[in-house]
Structure formats: structure tokens, C-alpha cells
Amino acid sequence: MSKSIIAWTLGAAVLGFAATAVQAQQPPGPPRQGHETTPGGQYSPSLDVLQGEKLEQPGAKPGVPTMTAQEFEQSREIYFQRCAGCHGVLRKGATGKALTPDTTRALGYDYLRNFITFGSPAGMPNWGGSGELTEAQVDMMARYLLNDPPQPPEFGMKEIRDTWKVLIPPAQRPTRKMNAINIANLFSVTLRDTGEVALIDGDSKKIVTIIKTGYAVHISRFSASGRYLFVIGRDAKVDLIDMWMEVPDRVAEIRVGLEARSVETSKMKGWEDRFAIAGAYWPPQFLVMNGDTLEPLKVVGTRGMTVDTQEYHPEPRVASIVSSHYHPEFLVTVKETGKVMMVNYSDLKNLKITEIDAERFLHDGGFDSTGRYFLVAANARNKVAVIDTKDDKLAAMVEVDTTPHPGRGANFVHPKFGPVWATSHLGSDAVVLIGTDPEKHAQYAWKVVETLQGQGGGSLFIKTHPKSRHLYVDTPLHPEPSIAASVAVFDINDLSKEPVILPIGEWSGITEGQRRVVQPEFNKDGNEVWFSVWNSKNQQSAIVVVDDKTMKLKAVIRDPRLITPTGKFNVYNTQNDVY
């Protein structure tokens, strides 16, 4: 998203067009009534880094409106900030429709100008009607999209190596832990708008240190040993942090592209900490690196054919990456082609990649409780793909509700259906439970066994813990402020009961701003749940800690340095895939 974690934005695609010589022949614009900006429509994982790249303006074409250099730059920034996440860097389409010139010029000015202004019930915001864009900006965007799209530069091994820096070589790092921090219960917290992560002691609730990183860190991942922390910003910058130092700090950095979201480390027994991998949005590629220096070893492109129409896609983004516990493999999910690439890192010179056809628009997901099956949401297709990481094959495709957004999901044992994995949704209030035990509960395996009703659409994360009897569901993108500032809590032992609603935003003591409550995260022992109360950059934010057993407020972490806290990652739980 343009302004969020983990991937997050409250913007969506911008459409608009200026008059052309053929506009009189085009169909009328969409209806002006019935617009409804749904929670799902508010979310689009748009690119907000490429707007800063200098791109060459395409040459003018006969019959196409011209733009000044200033108009081109302003329009390009708007597009990459708000639109590219859905419609693609090259406007070839992704979760949103293609906006290539053959399409836009055929639709014409009136139709598309109205579309910007009034939006659509399907989720396209009414940018003009809401005042988010002026008439002049709508006109400017119209002319921009009628022109050929500019293409960002490639970023190959040469460019990658030029960014690689080892700040402290391994030989100069500690040979033993040099601090008294309980690293297993440490939290890495994204401070989205400042380009930093805060390391917070889960025991004392005190900030240990704040580390400058790439812009808007999307995720934090810990090495299998727990010594190293890898964070990746939306600007594709990976920072390696040594947790053994007296004060944990960066020891290496690298950029893997121009825009990115995912990083992971090798976890297979015998390969712990050996390799790291990061996936890019642009260029569409992933990079395998040395695990303790980030030395770039192998860059692999993801351009290829889609799983459904088997047509070539020029910019399939790497959405998420997890590390297999059964083979020396990384599971690389490729959004636009719908493939899961099982990348075997045991021999990089003779790299073996098993491609599994899943479903288009893969996003995020996590393992089942056994660590064998990876469940990943194809959110624009309302499905969850199940990948068997032991046999390296597609185990099932499960139809769920509108726009699933599980994060890593949530595993627990259902009183009737046995082990299940849960996802919430952006586009509906559904909390879907999928059976995950093909051995002892085969009749329920890879089926939706129950659907719970949450507070509404706009959920980004769902969470529980093996030691908890509660299932927490956030709704930070819901348009109703009270819902966005609270979480629903289900009793796993009796799911027939109505969820308990916790007023996390109110408990934070913050009275200003929207107070979006996002991403429940448990501590190591599973007896506390941490929530980010995410406000604007110029407003106060906080972290609220809840006692899981009593569901009562336990602590509020308020610090002027906690600016736009979003994603939180507990070392032990992230290291061991506990969710």
C-alpha cells in the first residue's frame, strides 16, 4: 500500500483522460450514482518508491494529448504512488485492469474522466468527487494515461553489487552475545514513515534501540539461529542487523532492485543462516545472498507466462517468500503469473527451480501447524492455494471469501474439525477456517469448515498462539473509525459465541487522528498480545499490550520516537514460524 505496512495504503488506482480527436465516438462514462468505497477498495499495495526515480518521458504521438515535462513528472508521481500497485508499473494490469494505451484510447476521455471523478461500486474510489484530486489533476492524469507508459530502469547484478556494503565484516563481529537482552522475546517494530525499525524489549517494554533502515520496512525476518535480523524496505534495501552486538546494529546492506516487499533466510536443517533471499517488485526478480554478509550470489528473473491464460507477463512481482523445513528450498510466490517457485539453494551453479501452478495474484500466507503445508492467498481471485513443501506440489485450491488477507494466518485446533488455519478478508467480514489435517481429519482437509463473522471488511491480520485460546482479528482499513480502532476476539473453545470487541485505540489514550489498530503479535510465551495504534506521521502513535488470558489492558508503550508503528515481529515466533 501506499501508506502502510506490511505491506499498506488507503489509496487505489487513479484513472482519467483528456480530450482526444476520437472522444466523440466513445461510449458515455460510467454511471454517476452508486459509488461505494468499500474497505477492500480502499486497499491497494501501490508503489510509492518508484515515484522518486527519474524516468524518461516517452515521445509524443499524433492524436495523443501532449504534456509538459512538469505535468509528466507530477502525473508519474501520482501514478506510482497510487495506481501502480493495482495496474502495474508498465500499466499491463495486475489486480486491477490494464491501462495500456490501446485500452485507454479506446475508452476515451468522457468515460474515464467520469471514472476518476465518481469511482465505481466495485471499489474504485471517487477521487474527483471526494476532492482528493482536483479537476486539473484529473485532466493531467488523463493525458498521462493516454500517452505511452515510461519504463523504469532494470537493476541487474552490476547495479546490485554497486549497492552492497559490509559495514562490519564477520571476523570483526562478536563471537558471543554481548548484551543482556532476552533476544527471544524482542520485537522488531516497523516505524513506517521514518524509515526505521525499533527494537523493543518484550519483557521491560522499553525501546532498546532505533535503527535507520530502508523506507517503510515491510517485514522483519530472523535467521534460524536468531542471531541475525533481516529487514527490507519498499525501496528494496535490505539491512542485516547483528543481535549479538552490545547494542544491536546494522552490519551489512544491499539493494535488490528499485521496489520490493519480501526477505527470508534458509531454515532447512544443516543450512541454517547460510543463505538469504529477497524478492523485488521492480525489476521482477529475486536475489539469493550470503546469509552473514548479504553478498549477492544469484539473481533470477520472474518474468514469464501466467498460469491461466499462459500469456507472457512483463512484470510479475515477488509477493512473499518462506523457507521450507523439508528441503533446502525457498518458496517464492509470484503475484501476477500465479506461480510458486520452489528454489533449491543447495547448488546455485546448477540451480533447480520447481514451478507450481497455483492461482494468479498471490499475496501472503503462512504454514500450517506442522510446517509442511504453505497456505497462500490469491487475494484478487478469492482463493487460498495449498502447497505441499514435502512433495513439492499443489495440494489444493480453496475458495474463500472476498479478498483474503491472512498475513501469516492463524493455526489452532478446532473442537470439531481438528487442526485449522484461518484467514480474514479485506472485502468482507468473513473469517474463514480451513481444515489442515489430511491424515487424522481427511474429511475436512483443505475445505472451508466454518466461517465466522468479524466486525467488517478491511482486515489485514489475524493471529493466535499455541498457548492461547483466543483468535484476534484486526480491521484497520474499515471506514468506521470505531471499528478501525478496535479488534474482535473469538473464543477458540466456543466459536458459537459472539466475539469480544477490544477498544484498543481508546486504551492507547490517544485522542487524535484515526487510530488504526493493526497486526496483533504475541510475545514468546503466548500470554501477551501487542497491537500497533497507527496514526499519521505528525500525530501520536502507540503500542498497546493486552493480557491474553484476561483480555485486559496490560501496558501502553508511548514514546515520541514511535512514529507510525505498523508491523511487529517477535523474534522467537518469527524465527520458528509460530502463528
mmCIF file of N, CA and C in Angstrom, residues 12-18 30 78-79 82-83 87 91 97-99 103-104 107 109 111-120 124-125 127-128 133 137-143 145:
data_model
loop_
_atom_site.group_PDB
_atom_site.id
_atom_site.type_symbol
_atom_site.label_atom_id
_atom_site.label_comp_id
_atom_site.label_asym_id
_atom_site.label_seq_id
_atom_site.Cartn_x
_atom_site.Cartn_y
_atom_site.Cartn_z
ATOM 1 N N ALA A 12 -6.113 3.984 -4.024
ATOM 2 C CA ALA A 12 -6.294 2.960 -5.042
ATOM 3 C C ALA A 12 -6.003 3.593 -6.376
ATOM 4 N N ALA A 13 -6.406 2.961 -7.461
ATOM 5 C CA ALA A 13 -5.975 3.399 -8.778
ATOM 6 C C ALA A 13 -6.605 4.711 -9.187
ATOM 7 N N VAL A 14 -5.839 5.492 -9.925
ATOM 8 C CA VAL A 14 -6.335 6.748 -10.478
ATOM 9 C C VAL A 14 -6.536 6.557 -11.971
ATOM 10 N N LEU A 15 -7.714 6.918 -12.461
ATOM 11 C CA LEU A 15 -7.980 6.859 -13.891
ATOM 12 C C LEU A 15 -8.443 8.229 -14.348
ATOM 13 N N GLY A 16 -8.050 8.637 -15.522
ATOM 14 C CA GLY A 16 -8.521 9.911 -16.021
ATOM 15 C C GLY A 16 -7.966 10.202 -17.384
ATOM 16 N N PHE A 17 -8.700 10.925 -18.184
ATOM 17 C CA PHE A 17 -8.253 11.161 -19.539
ATOM 18 C C PHE A 17 -8.671 12.518 -20.049
ATOM 19 N N ALA A 18 -7.837 13.079 -20.898
ATOM 20 C CA ALA A 18 -8.150 14.348 -21.534
ATOM 21 C C ALA A 18 -8.681 14.107 -22.925
ATOM 22 N N PRO A 30 -19.145 5.970 -16.978
ATOM 23 C CA PRO A 30 -19.892 5.102 -16.072
ATOM 24 C C PRO A 30 -20.934 5.898 -15.315
ATOM 25 N N ILE A 78 1.986 10.657 -9.187
ATOM 26 C CA ILE A 78 0.651 10.229 -8.768
ATOM 27 C C ILE A 78 0.422 8.769 -9.146
ATOM 28 N N TYR A 79 0.823 8.409 -10.365
ATOM 29 C CA TYR A 79 0.589 7.034 -10.817
ATOM 30 C C TYR A 79 1.337 6.030 -9.957
ATOM 31 N N ARG A 82 -0.131 5.920 -6.325
ATOM 32 C CA ARG A 82 -1.484 5.463 -6.057
ATOM 33 C C ARG A 82 -1.980 4.327 -6.938
ATOM 34 N N CYS A 83 -1.404 4.175 -8.119
ATOM 35 C CA CYS A 83 -2.031 3.304 -9.108
ATOM 36 C C CYS A 83 -1.258 2.041 -9.455
ATOM 37 N N HIS A 87 -2.381 -1.624 -11.075
ATOM 38 C CA HIS A 87 -2.375 -1.647 -12.539
ATOM 39 C C HIS A 87 -1.012 -1.929 -13.152
ATOM 40 N N ARG A 91 1.653 -0.618 -16.653
ATOM 41 C CA ARG A 91 0.202 -0.485 -16.897
ATOM 42 C C ARG A 91 -0.363 -1.695 -17.631
ATOM 43 N N LYS A 97 -7.267 -3.630 -13.719
ATOM 44 C CA LYS A 97 -7.297 -3.826 -15.166
ATOM 45 C C LYS A 97 -6.108 -3.141 -15.835
ATOM 46 N N ALA A 98 -5.800 -3.604 -17.040
ATOM 47 C CA ALA A 98 -4.728 -2.997 -17.820
ATOM 48 C C ALA A 98 -5.099 -1.573 -18.215
ATOM 49 N N LEU A 99 -4.111 -0.691 -18.198
ATOM 50 C CA LEU A 99 -4.296 0.697 -18.609
ATOM 51 C C LEU A 99 -3.323 1.044 -19.725
ATOM 52 N N THR A 103 -6.087 0.336 -24.663
ATOM 53 C CA THR A 103 -7.324 0.312 -23.879
ATOM 54 C C THR A 103 -7.799 1.720 -23.548
ATOM 55 N N THR A 104 -6.900 2.540 -23.055
ATOM 56 C CA THR A 104 -7.314 3.865 -22.601
ATOM 57 C C THR A 104 -7.790 4.744 -23.749
ATOM 58 N N LEU A 107 -11.332 3.747 -24.771
ATOM 59 C CA LEU A 107 -12.384 4.167 -23.858
ATOM 60 C C LEU A 107 -12.716 5.648 -24.004
ATOM 61 N N TYR A 109 -12.004 9.960 -23.367
ATOM 62 C CA TYR A 109 -11.909 10.947 -22.304
ATOM 63 C C TYR A 109 -13.126 10.969 -21.376
ATOM 64 N N TYR A 111 -15.593 8.892 -20.678
ATOM 65 C CA TYR A 111 -15.796 7.687 -19.867
ATOM 66 C C TYR A 111 -14.827 7.659 -18.699
ATOM 67 N N LEU A 112 -13.555 7.859 -18.999
ATOM 68 C CA LEU A 112 -12.535 7.680 -17.979
ATOM 69 C C LEU A 112 -12.439 8.873 -17.033
ATOM 70 N N ARG A 113 -12.752 10.038 -17.523
ATOM 71 C CA ARG A 113 -12.797 11.195 -16.628
ATOM 72 C C ARG A 113 -13.872 10.983 -15.574
ATOM 73 N N ASN A 114 -15.030 10.490 -16.002
ATOM 74 C CA ASN A 114 -16.099 10.195 -15.059
ATOM 75 C C ASN A 114 -15.684 9.102 -14.066
ATOM 76 N N PHE A 115 -14.915 8.157 -14.566
ATOM 77 C CA PHE A 115 -14.500 7.049 -13.716
ATOM 78 C C PHE A 115 -13.615 7.546 -12.583
ATOM 79 N N ILE A 116 -12.723 8.480 -12.906
ATOM 80 C CA ILE A 116 -11.902 9.090 -11.850
ATOM 81 C C ILE A 116 -12.783 9.874 -10.890
ATOM 82 N N THR A 117 -13.661 10.645 -11.434
ATOM 83 C CA THR A 117 -14.435 11.574 -10.620
ATOM 84 C C THR A 117 -15.401 10.855 -9.694
ATOM 85 N N PHE A 118 -16.097 9.844 -10.217
ATOM 86 C CA PHE A 118 -17.187 9.227 -9.461
ATOM 87 C C PHE A 118 -16.884 7.825 -8.954
ATOM 88 N N GLY A 119 -15.829 7.215 -9.443
ATOM 89 C CA GLY A 119 -15.476 5.886 -8.975
ATOM 90 C C GLY A 119 -16.467 4.832 -9.423
ATOM 91 N N SER A 120 -16.471 3.697 -8.714
ATOM 92 C CA SER A 120 -17.391 2.615 -9.060
ATOM 93 C C SER A 120 -17.729 1.805 -7.824
ATOM 94 N N MET A 124 -13.408 1.243 -6.910
ATOM 95 C CA MET A 124 -12.622 2.363 -7.407
ATOM 96 C C MET A 124 -13.065 3.637 -6.685
ATOM 97 N N PRO A 125 -12.163 4.278 -5.926
ATOM 98 C CA PRO A 125 -12.567 5.465 -5.172
ATOM 99 C C PRO A 125 -12.998 6.621 -6.077
ATOM 100 N N TRP A 127 -12.187 9.733 -6.739
ATOM 101 C CA TRP A 127 -11.100 10.664 -6.482
ATOM 102 C C TRP A 127 -11.498 12.116 -6.741
ATOM 103 N N GLY A 128 -12.238 12.347 -7.808
ATOM 104 C CA GLY A 128 -12.661 13.706 -8.088
ATOM 105 C C GLY A 128 -13.767 14.163 -7.173
ATOM 106 N N LEU A 133 -8.459 14.556 -5.721
ATOM 107 C CA LEU A 133 -7.795 15.088 -6.911
ATOM 108 C C LEU A 133 -8.599 16.268 -7.436
ATOM 109 N N GLN A 137 -5.859 18.020 -11.873
ATOM 110 C CA GLN A 137 -5.103 16.776 -11.726
ATOM 111 C C GLN A 137 -5.754 15.628 -12.482
ATOM 112 N N VAL A 138 -7.073 15.605 -12.473
ATOM 113 C CA VAL A 138 -7.774 14.585 -13.254
ATOM 114 C C VAL A 138 -7.441 14.740 -14.737
ATOM 115 N N ASP A 139 -7.473 15.957 -15.219
ATOM 116 C CA ASP A 139 -7.145 16.219 -16.618
ATOM 117 C C ASP A 139 -5.695 15.829 -16.917
ATOM 118 N N MET A 140 -4.814 16.135 -16.000
ATOM 119 C CA MET A 140 -3.403 15.822 -16.178
ATOM 120 C C MET A 140 -3.182 14.311 -16.217
ATOM 121 N N MET A 141 -3.840 13.592 -15.302
ATOM 122 C CA MET A 141 -3.716 12.140 -15.293
ATOM 123 C C MET A 141 -4.314 11.522 -16.543
ATOM 124 N N ALA A 142 -5.360 12.167 -17.046
ATOM 125 C CA ALA A 142 -5.972 11.683 -18.280
ATOM 126 C C ALA A 142 -4.960 11.689 -19.406
ATOM 127 N N ARG A 143 -4.302 12.783 -19.571
ATOM 128 C CA ARG A 143 -3.323 12.890 -20.655
ATOM 129 C C ARG A 143 -2.127 11.971 -20.416
ATOM 130 N N LEU A 145 -2.186 9.015 -18.974
ATOM 131 C CA LEU A 145 -2.532 7.629 -19.280
ATOM 132 C C LEU A 145 -2.868 7.406 -20.753
#
